[in-house]
Amino acid sequence: MTAPDRSSRAYRAARTAFRADCRRSSKPCWLCQGAIDYELPREHPESFNLDHAIPVAERPDLLVDPANFRPSHKVCNERRGNDEPSIDLGQPSESW
């Protein structure tokens, strides 16, 4: 059995539902924590983009799994590619 592709009806429906939920909740980018302007056209670098926590290249079977979806800016998702996310945890509260 082959995994669905990004042009499949199942993927488009899952992406649309996820985007609507993120928009309703004003979810920020999971990579930079910045606000996402859900009104921007999808070509804009800071527009909403569906990112997969576990890259589809590694797990194509998770393409349409909402548990693997994360909201991101288009540019953040492109910068990440298939790499592990580099999330800045900030400064430590004290020197160890």
PDB file of N, CA and C in Angstrom, residues 11-94:
ATOM      1  N   TYR A  11      -5.238  14.366   2.002  1.00  0.00           N
ATOM      2  CA  TYR A  11      -4.257  15.323   2.522  1.00  0.00           C
ATOM      3  C   TYR A  11      -4.806  16.739   2.490  1.00  0.00           C
ATOM      4  N   ARG A  12      -5.421  17.120   1.387  1.00  0.00           N
ATOM      5  CA  ARG A  12      -5.967  18.483   1.270  1.00  0.00           C
ATOM      6  C   ARG A  12      -7.024  18.744   2.344  1.00  0.00           C
ATOM      7  N   ALA A  13      -7.883  17.757   2.609  1.00  0.00           N
ATOM      8  CA  ALA A  13      -8.918  17.915   3.629  1.00  0.00           C
ATOM      9  C   ALA A  13      -8.298  18.021   5.026  1.00  0.00           C
ATOM     10  N   ALA A  14      -7.306  17.190   5.316  1.00  0.00           N
ATOM     11  CA  ALA A  14      -6.644  17.232   6.625  1.00  0.00           C
ATOM     12  C   ALA A  14      -5.914  18.555   6.812  1.00  0.00           C
ATOM     13  N   ARG A  15      -5.231  19.044   5.777  1.00  0.00           N
ATOM     14  CA  ARG A  15      -4.510  20.319   5.840  1.00  0.00           C
ATOM     15  C   ARG A  15      -5.479  21.477   6.058  1.00  0.00           C
ATOM     16  N   THR A  16      -6.590  21.472   5.346  1.00  0.00           N
ATOM     17  CA  THR A  16      -7.590  22.537   5.479  1.00  0.00           C
ATOM     18  C   THR A  16      -8.173  22.569   6.889  1.00  0.00           C
ATOM     19  N   ALA A  17      -8.499  21.412   7.435  1.00  0.00           N
ATOM     20  CA  ALA A  17      -9.056  21.343   8.789  1.00  0.00           C
ATOM     21  C   ALA A  17      -8.025  21.799   9.819  1.00  0.00           C
ATOM     22  N   PHE A  18      -6.775  21.403   9.649  1.00  0.00           N
ATOM     23  CA  PHE A  18      -5.722  21.793  10.588  1.00  0.00           C
ATOM     24  C   PHE A  18      -5.491  23.296  10.545  1.00  0.00           C
ATOM     25  N   ARG A  19      -5.441  23.864   9.353  1.00  0.00           N
ATOM     26  CA  ARG A  19      -5.240  25.306   9.211  1.00  0.00           C
ATOM     27  C   ARG A  19      -6.380  26.067   9.880  1.00  0.00           C
ATOM     28  N   ALA A  20      -7.617  25.612   9.677  1.00  0.00           N
ATOM     29  CA  ALA A  20      -8.775  26.271  10.288  1.00  0.00           C
ATOM     30  C   ALA A  20      -8.680  26.229  11.813  1.00  0.00           C
ATOM     31  N   ASP A  21      -8.269  25.106  12.372  1.00  0.00           N
ATOM     32  CA  ASP A  21      -8.119  24.979  13.814  1.00  0.00           C
ATOM     33  C   ASP A  21      -7.017  25.915  14.322  1.00  0.00           C
ATOM     34  N   CYS A  22      -5.900  25.954  13.616  1.00  0.00           N
ATOM     35  CA  CYS A  22      -4.787  26.833  14.010  1.00  0.00           C
ATOM     36  C   CYS A  22      -5.209  28.294  13.950  1.00  0.00           C
ATOM     37  N   ARG A  23      -5.924  28.644  12.928  1.00  0.00           N
ATOM     38  CA  ARG A  23      -6.381  30.026  12.765  1.00  0.00           C
ATOM     39  C   ARG A  23      -7.332  30.424  13.900  1.00  0.00           C
ATOM     40  N   ARG A  24      -8.296  29.549  14.206  1.00  0.00           N
ATOM     41  CA  ARG A  24      -9.243  29.801  15.295  1.00  0.00           C
ATOM     42  C   ARG A  24      -8.519  30.008  16.629  1.00  0.00           C
ATOM     43  N   SER A  25      -7.467  29.235  16.851  1.00  0.00           N
ATOM     44  CA  SER A  25      -6.716  29.274  18.106  1.00  0.00           C
ATOM     45  C   SER A  25      -5.541  30.243  18.075  1.00  0.00           C
ATOM     46  N   SER A  26      -5.312  30.894  16.933  1.00  0.00           N
ATOM     47  CA  SER A  26      -4.160  31.798  16.758  1.00  0.00           C
ATOM     48  C   SER A  26      -2.854  31.124  17.156  1.00  0.00           C
ATOM     49  N   LYS A  27      -2.671  29.885  16.691  1.00  0.00           N
ATOM     50  CA  LYS A  27      -1.466  29.144  17.054  1.00  0.00           C
ATOM     51  C   LYS A  27      -0.236  29.778  16.407  1.00  0.00           C
ATOM     52  N   PRO A  28       0.854  29.900  17.176  1.00  0.00           N
ATOM     53  CA  PRO A  28       2.088  30.463  16.637  1.00  0.00           C
ATOM     54  C   PRO A  28       2.901  29.400  15.892  1.00  0.00           C
ATOM     55  N   CYS A  29       3.938  29.849  15.250  1.00  0.00           N
ATOM     56  CA  CYS A  29       4.874  28.944  14.569  1.00  0.00           C
ATOM     57  C   CYS A  29       5.565  28.079  15.622  1.00  0.00           C
ATOM     58  N   TRP A  30       5.553  26.803  15.425  1.00  0.00           N
ATOM     59  CA  TRP A  30       6.158  25.905  16.413  1.00  0.00           C
ATOM     60  C   TRP A  30       7.677  25.965  16.375  1.00  0.00           C
ATOM     61  N   LEU A  31       8.245  26.535  15.319  1.00  0.00           N
ATOM     62  CA  LEU A  31       9.697  26.592  15.190  1.00  0.00           C
ATOM     63  C   LEU A  31      10.302  27.865  15.774  1.00  0.00           C
ATOM     64  N   CYS A  32       9.661  29.010  15.554  1.00  0.00           N
ATOM     65  CA  CYS A  32      10.211  30.281  16.058  1.00  0.00           C
ATOM     66  C   CYS A  32       9.345  30.910  17.142  1.00  0.00           C
ATOM     67  N   GLN A  33       8.175  30.356  17.367  1.00  0.00           N
ATOM     68  CA  GLN A  33       7.201  30.857  18.346  1.00  0.00           C
ATOM     69  C   GLN A  33       6.591  32.202  17.960  1.00  0.00           C
ATOM     70  N   GLY A  34       6.878  32.681  16.746  1.00  0.00           N
ATOM     71  CA  GLY A  34       6.306  33.938  16.283  1.00  0.00           C
ATOM     72  C   GLY A  34       4.863  33.775  15.842  1.00  0.00           C
ATOM     73  N   ALA A  35       4.119  34.869  15.914  1.00  0.00           N
ATOM     74  CA  ALA A  35       2.723  34.859  15.475  1.00  0.00           C
ATOM     75  C   ALA A  35       2.648  34.608  13.968  1.00  0.00           C
ATOM     76  N   ILE A  36       1.618  33.910  13.565  1.00  0.00           N
ATOM     77  CA  ILE A  36       1.373  33.645  12.147  1.00  0.00           C
ATOM     78  C   ILE A  36       0.190  34.504  11.717  1.00  0.00           C
ATOM     79  N   ASP A  37       0.362  35.248  10.627  1.00  0.00           N
ATOM     80  CA  ASP A  37      -0.734  36.028  10.050  1.00  0.00           C
ATOM     81  C   ASP A  37      -1.457  35.117   9.065  1.00  0.00           C
ATOM     82  N   TYR A  38      -2.582  34.599   9.477  1.00  0.00           N
ATOM     83  CA  TYR A  38      -3.324  33.633   8.669  1.00  0.00           C
ATOM     84  C   TYR A  38      -4.008  34.266   7.461  1.00  0.00           C
ATOM     85  N   GLU A  39      -3.923  35.586   7.340  1.00  0.00           N
ATOM     86  CA  GLU A  39      -4.503  36.288   6.194  1.00  0.00           C
ATOM     87  C   GLU A  39      -3.525  36.427   5.028  1.00  0.00           C
ATOM     88  N   LEU A  40      -2.242  36.184   5.266  1.00  0.00           N
ATOM     89  CA  LEU A  40      -1.240  36.350   4.207  1.00  0.00           C
ATOM     90  C   LEU A  40      -1.437  35.308   3.113  1.00  0.00           C
ATOM     91  N   PRO A  41      -1.144  35.668   1.861  1.00  0.00           N
ATOM     92  CA  PRO A  41      -1.210  34.670   0.788  1.00  0.00           C
ATOM     93  C   PRO A  41      -0.135  33.605   1.002  1.00  0.00           C
ATOM     94  N   ARG A  42      -0.389  32.395   0.565  1.00  0.00           N
ATOM     95  CA  ARG A  42       0.522  31.284   0.865  1.00  0.00           C
ATOM     96  C   ARG A  42       1.927  31.443   0.296  1.00  0.00           C
ATOM     97  N   GLU A  43       2.114  32.333  -0.671  1.00  0.00           N
ATOM     98  CA  GLU A  43       3.448  32.560  -1.230  1.00  0.00           C
ATOM     99  C   GLU A  43       4.310  33.425  -0.315  1.00  0.00           C
ATOM    100  N   HIS A  44       3.692  34.153   0.611  1.00  0.00           N
ATOM    101  CA  HIS A  44       4.416  35.060   1.504  1.00  0.00           C
ATOM    102  C   HIS A  44       5.291  34.248   2.465  1.00  0.00           C
ATOM    103  N   PRO A  45       6.542  34.675   2.712  1.00  0.00           N
ATOM    104  CA  PRO A  45       7.444  33.917   3.588  1.00  0.00           C
ATOM    105  C   PRO A  45       6.917  33.706   5.013  1.00  0.00           C
ATOM    106  N   GLU A  46       6.086  34.620   5.505  1.00  0.00           N
ATOM    107  CA  GLU A  46       5.594  34.484   6.872  1.00  0.00           C
ATOM    108  C   GLU A  46       4.164  33.953   6.946  1.00  0.00           C
ATOM    109  N   SER A  47       3.670  33.406   5.835  1.00  0.00           N
ATOM    110  CA  SER A  47       2.329  32.837   5.820  1.00  0.00           C
ATOM    111  C   SER A  47       2.310  31.482   6.523  1.00  0.00           C
ATOM    112  N   PHE A  48       1.103  31.002   6.826  1.00  0.00           N
ATOM    113  CA  PHE A  48       0.926  29.689   7.432  1.00  0.00           C
ATOM    114  C   PHE A  48       1.438  28.603   6.501  1.00  0.00           C
ATOM    115  N   ASN A  49       2.098  27.617   7.105  1.00  0.00           N
ATOM    116  CA  ASN A  49       2.557  26.455   6.362  1.00  0.00           C
ATOM    117  C   ASN A  49       2.426  25.256   7.282  1.00  0.00           C
ATOM    118  N   LEU A  50       1.904  24.175   6.777  1.00  0.00           N
ATOM    119  CA  LEU A  50       1.798  22.954   7.572  1.00  0.00           C
ATOM    120  C   LEU A  50       3.152  22.264   7.569  1.00  0.00           C
ATOM    121  N   ASP A  51       3.721  22.084   8.743  1.00  0.00           N
ATOM    122  CA  ASP A  51       4.984  21.362   8.889  1.00  0.00           C
ATOM    123  C   ASP A  51       4.679  20.004   9.495  1.00  0.00           C
ATOM    124  N   HIS A  52       5.468  19.020   9.138  1.00  0.00           N
ATOM    125  CA  HIS A  52       5.343  17.690   9.713  1.00  0.00           C
ATOM    126  C   HIS A  52       6.450  17.526  10.745  1.00  0.00           C
ATOM    127  N   ALA A  53       6.102  17.250  11.998  1.00  0.00           N
ATOM    128  CA  ALA A  53       7.093  17.075  13.057  1.00  0.00           C
ATOM    129  C   ALA A  53       8.094  15.994  12.671  1.00  0.00           C
ATOM    130  N   ILE A  54       7.588  14.879  12.210  1.00  0.00           N
ATOM    131  CA  ILE A  54       8.444  13.820  11.656  1.00  0.00           C
ATOM    132  C   ILE A  54       8.350  13.970  10.144  1.00  0.00           C
ATOM    133  N   PRO A  55       9.461  14.303   9.485  1.00  0.00           N
ATOM    134  CA  PRO A  55       9.415  14.577   8.045  1.00  0.00           C
ATOM    135  C   PRO A  55       8.801  13.432   7.231  1.00  0.00           C
ATOM    136  N   VAL A  56       8.034  13.805   6.250  1.00  0.00           N
ATOM    137  CA  VAL A  56       7.383  12.840   5.367  1.00  0.00           C
ATOM    138  C   VAL A  56       8.427  11.998   4.625  1.00  0.00           C
ATOM    139  N   ALA A  57       9.599  12.566   4.387  1.00  0.00           N
ATOM    140  CA  ALA A  57      10.673  11.807   3.733  1.00  0.00           C
ATOM    141  C   ALA A  57      11.060  10.587   4.569  1.00  0.00           C
ATOM    142  N   GLU A  58      10.961  10.718   5.899  1.00  0.00           N
ATOM    143  CA  GLU A  58      11.285   9.608   6.792  1.00  0.00           C
ATOM    144  C   GLU A  58      10.093   8.683   7.016  1.00  0.00           C
ATOM    145  N   ARG A  59       8.897   9.266   7.122  1.00  0.00           N
ATOM    146  CA  ARG A  59       7.693   8.504   7.424  1.00  0.00           C
ATOM    147  C   ARG A  59       6.541   8.938   6.533  1.00  0.00           C
ATOM    148  N   PRO A  60       6.522   8.499   5.268  1.00  0.00           N
ATOM    149  CA  PRO A  60       5.443   8.893   4.369  1.00  0.00           C
ATOM    150  C   PRO A  60       4.060   8.493   4.852  1.00  0.00           C
ATOM    151  N   ASP A  61       3.983   7.482   5.701  1.00  0.00           N
ATOM    152  CA  ASP A  61       2.691   7.042   6.224  1.00  0.00           C
ATOM    153  C   ASP A  61       2.066   8.075   7.161  1.00  0.00           C
ATOM    154  N   LEU A  62       2.841   9.059   7.624  1.00  0.00           N
ATOM    155  CA  LEU A  62       2.325  10.088   8.530  1.00  0.00           C
ATOM    156  C   LEU A  62       1.899  11.363   7.804  1.00  0.00           C
ATOM    157  N   LEU A  63       1.858  11.322   6.485  1.00  0.00           N
ATOM    158  CA  LEU A  63       1.499  12.501   5.697  1.00  0.00           C
ATOM    159  C   LEU A  63       0.162  13.094   6.112  1.00  0.00           C
ATOM    160  N   VAL A  64      -0.832  12.280   6.351  1.00  0.00           N
ATOM    161  CA  VAL A  64      -2.175  12.785   6.671  1.00  0.00           C
ATOM    162  C   VAL A  64      -2.542  12.598   8.146  1.00  0.00           C
ATOM    163  N   ASP A  65      -1.562  12.328   8.990  1.00  0.00           N
ATOM    164  CA  ASP A  65      -1.819  12.132  10.415  1.00  0.00           C
ATOM    165  C   ASP A  65      -1.771  13.477  11.138  1.00  0.00           C
ATOM    166  N   PRO A  66      -2.914  13.994  11.604  1.00  0.00           N
ATOM    167  CA  PRO A  66      -2.942  15.300  12.275  1.00  0.00           C
ATOM    168  C   PRO A  66      -2.037  15.375  13.502  1.00  0.00           C
ATOM    169  N   ALA A  67      -1.738  14.257  14.138  1.00  0.00           N
ATOM    170  CA  ALA A  67      -0.837  14.258  15.292  1.00  0.00           C
ATOM    171  C   ALA A  67       0.586  14.629  14.881  1.00  0.00           C
ATOM    172  N   ASN A  68       0.886  14.541  13.605  1.00  0.00           N
ATOM    173  CA  ASN A  68       2.212  14.884  13.089  1.00  0.00           C
ATOM    174  C   ASN A  68       2.251  16.304  12.517  1.00  0.00           C
ATOM    175  N   PHE A  69       1.134  17.006  12.506  1.00  0.00           N
ATOM    176  CA  PHE A  69       1.051  18.357  11.945  1.00  0.00           C
ATOM    177  C   PHE A  69       1.499  19.401  12.962  1.00  0.00           C
ATOM    178  N   ARG A  70       2.202  20.423  12.478  1.00  0.00           N
ATOM    179  CA  ARG A  70       2.596  21.560  13.301  1.00  0.00           C
ATOM    180  C   ARG A  70       2.427  22.833  12.478  1.00  0.00           C
ATOM    181  N   PRO A  71       1.939  23.919  13.097  1.00  0.00           N
ATOM    182  CA  PRO A  71       1.827  25.186  12.365  1.00  0.00           C
ATOM    183  C   PRO A  71       3.203  25.854  12.277  1.00  0.00           C
ATOM    184  N   SER A  72       3.510  26.390  11.118  1.00  0.00           N
ATOM    185  CA  SER A  72       4.786  27.086  10.962  1.00  0.00           C
ATOM    186  C   SER A  72       4.649  28.199   9.935  1.00  0.00           C
ATOM    187  N   HIS A  73       5.636  29.078   9.944  1.00  0.00           N
ATOM    188  CA  HIS A  73       5.767  30.042   8.857  1.00  0.00           C
ATOM    189  C   HIS A  73       6.355  29.281   7.666  1.00  0.00           C
ATOM    190  N   LYS A  74       6.036  29.708   6.495  1.00  0.00           N
ATOM    191  CA  LYS A  74       6.578  29.086   5.276  1.00  0.00           C
ATOM    192  C   LYS A  74       8.102  29.100   5.320  1.00  0.00           C
ATOM    193  N   VAL A  75       8.686  30.260   5.663  1.00  0.00           N
ATOM    194  CA  VAL A  75      10.138  30.392   5.675  1.00  0.00           C
ATOM    195  C   VAL A  75      10.779  29.505   6.752  1.00  0.00           C
ATOM    196  N   CYS A  76      10.157  29.381   7.911  1.00  0.00           N
ATOM    197  CA  CYS A  76      10.702  28.531   8.976  1.00  0.00           C
ATOM    198  C   CYS A  76      10.704  27.063   8.546  1.00  0.00           C
ATOM    199  N   ASN A  77       9.616  26.638   7.920  1.00  0.00           N
ATOM    200  CA  ASN A  77       9.507  25.264   7.447  1.00  0.00           C
ATOM    201  C   ASN A  77      10.552  24.994   6.361  1.00  0.00           C
ATOM    202  N   GLU A  78      10.713  25.919   5.440  1.00  0.00           N
ATOM    203  CA  GLU A  78      11.704  25.744   4.372  1.00  0.00           C
ATOM    204  C   GLU A  78      13.119  25.700   4.942  1.00  0.00           C
ATOM    205  N   ARG A  79      13.393  26.559   5.915  1.00  0.00           N
ATOM    206  CA  ARG A  79      14.719  26.604   6.540  1.00  0.00           C
ATOM    207  C   ARG A  79      15.018  25.286   7.253  1.00  0.00           C
ATOM    208  N   ARG A  80      14.016  24.733   7.913  1.00  0.00           N
ATOM    209  CA  ARG A  80      14.191  23.476   8.638  1.00  0.00           C
ATOM    210  C   ARG A  80      14.427  22.312   7.684  1.00  0.00           C
ATOM    211  N   GLY A  81      13.693  22.263   6.599  1.00  0.00           N
ATOM    212  CA  GLY A  81      13.804  21.126   5.688  1.00  0.00           C
ATOM    213  C   GLY A  81      13.453  19.835   6.405  1.00  0.00           C
ATOM    214  N   ASN A  82      14.294  18.829   6.279  1.00  0.00           N
ATOM    215  CA  ASN A  82      14.079  17.551   6.953  1.00  0.00           C
ATOM    216  C   ASN A  82      14.935  17.412   8.205  1.00  0.00           C
ATOM    217  N   ASP A  83      15.555  18.523   8.643  1.00  0.00           N
ATOM    218  CA  ASP A  83      16.396  18.493   9.837  1.00  0.00           C
ATOM    219  C   ASP A  83      15.545  18.509  11.098  1.00  0.00           C
ATOM    220  N   GLU A  84      16.173  18.152  12.209  1.00  0.00           N
ATOM    221  CA  GLU A  84      15.516  18.282  13.509  1.00  0.00           C
ATOM    222  C   GLU A  84      15.261  19.770  13.750  1.00  0.00           C
ATOM    223  N   PRO A  85      14.144  20.116  14.369  1.00  0.00           N
ATOM    224  CA  PRO A  85      13.916  21.539  14.657  1.00  0.00           C
ATOM    225  C   PRO A  85      14.938  22.054  15.655  1.00  0.00           C
ATOM    226  N   SER A  86      15.414  23.267  15.421  1.00  0.00           N
ATOM    227  CA  SER A  86      16.348  23.885  16.368  1.00  0.00           C
ATOM    228  C   SER A  86      15.565  24.949  17.118  1.00  0.00           C
ATOM    229  N   ILE A  87      15.063  24.573  18.258  1.00  0.00           N
ATOM    230  CA  ILE A  87      14.238  25.465  19.064  1.00  0.00           C
ATOM    231  C   ILE A  87      15.125  26.110  20.122  1.00  0.00           C
ATOM    232  N   ASP A  88      15.137  27.436  20.146  1.00  0.00           N
ATOM    233  CA  ASP A  88      15.926  28.184  21.106  1.00  0.00           C
ATOM    234  C   ASP A  88      15.220  28.146  22.454  1.00  0.00           C
ATOM    235  N   LEU A  89      15.877  27.585  23.454  1.00  0.00           N
ATOM    236  CA  LEU A  89      15.285  27.479  24.778  1.00  0.00           C
ATOM    237  C   LEU A  89      15.582  28.685  25.653  1.00  0.00           C
ATOM    238  N   GLY A  90      16.301  29.677  25.121  1.00  0.00           N
ATOM    239  CA  GLY A  90      16.582  30.889  25.882  1.00  0.00           C
ATOM    240  C   GLY A  90      17.812  30.750  26.751  1.00  0.00           C
ATOM    241  N   GLN A  91      17.966  31.685  27.681  1.00  0.00           N
ATOM    242  CA  GLN A  91      19.110  31.719  28.579  1.00  0.00           C
ATOM    243  C   GLN A  91      18.817  30.927  29.845  1.00  0.00           C
ATOM    244  N   PRO A  92      19.826  30.222  30.388  1.00  0.00           N
ATOM    245  CA  PRO A  92      19.607  29.530  31.658  1.00  0.00           C
ATOM    246  C   PRO A  92      19.398  30.534  32.786  1.00  0.00           C
ATOM    247  N   SER A  93      18.659  30.127  33.791  1.00  0.00           N
ATOM    248  CA  SER A  93      18.375  31.022  34.904  1.00  0.00           C
ATOM    249  C   SER A  93      19.595  31.237  35.800  1.00  0.00           C
ATOM    250  N   GLU A  94      20.549  30.317  35.754  1.00  0.00           N
ATOM    251  CA  GLU A  94      21.786  30.488  36.516  1.00  0.00           C
ATOM    252  C   GLU A  94      22.884  29.647  35.879  1.00  0.00           C
TER     253      GLU A  94
END
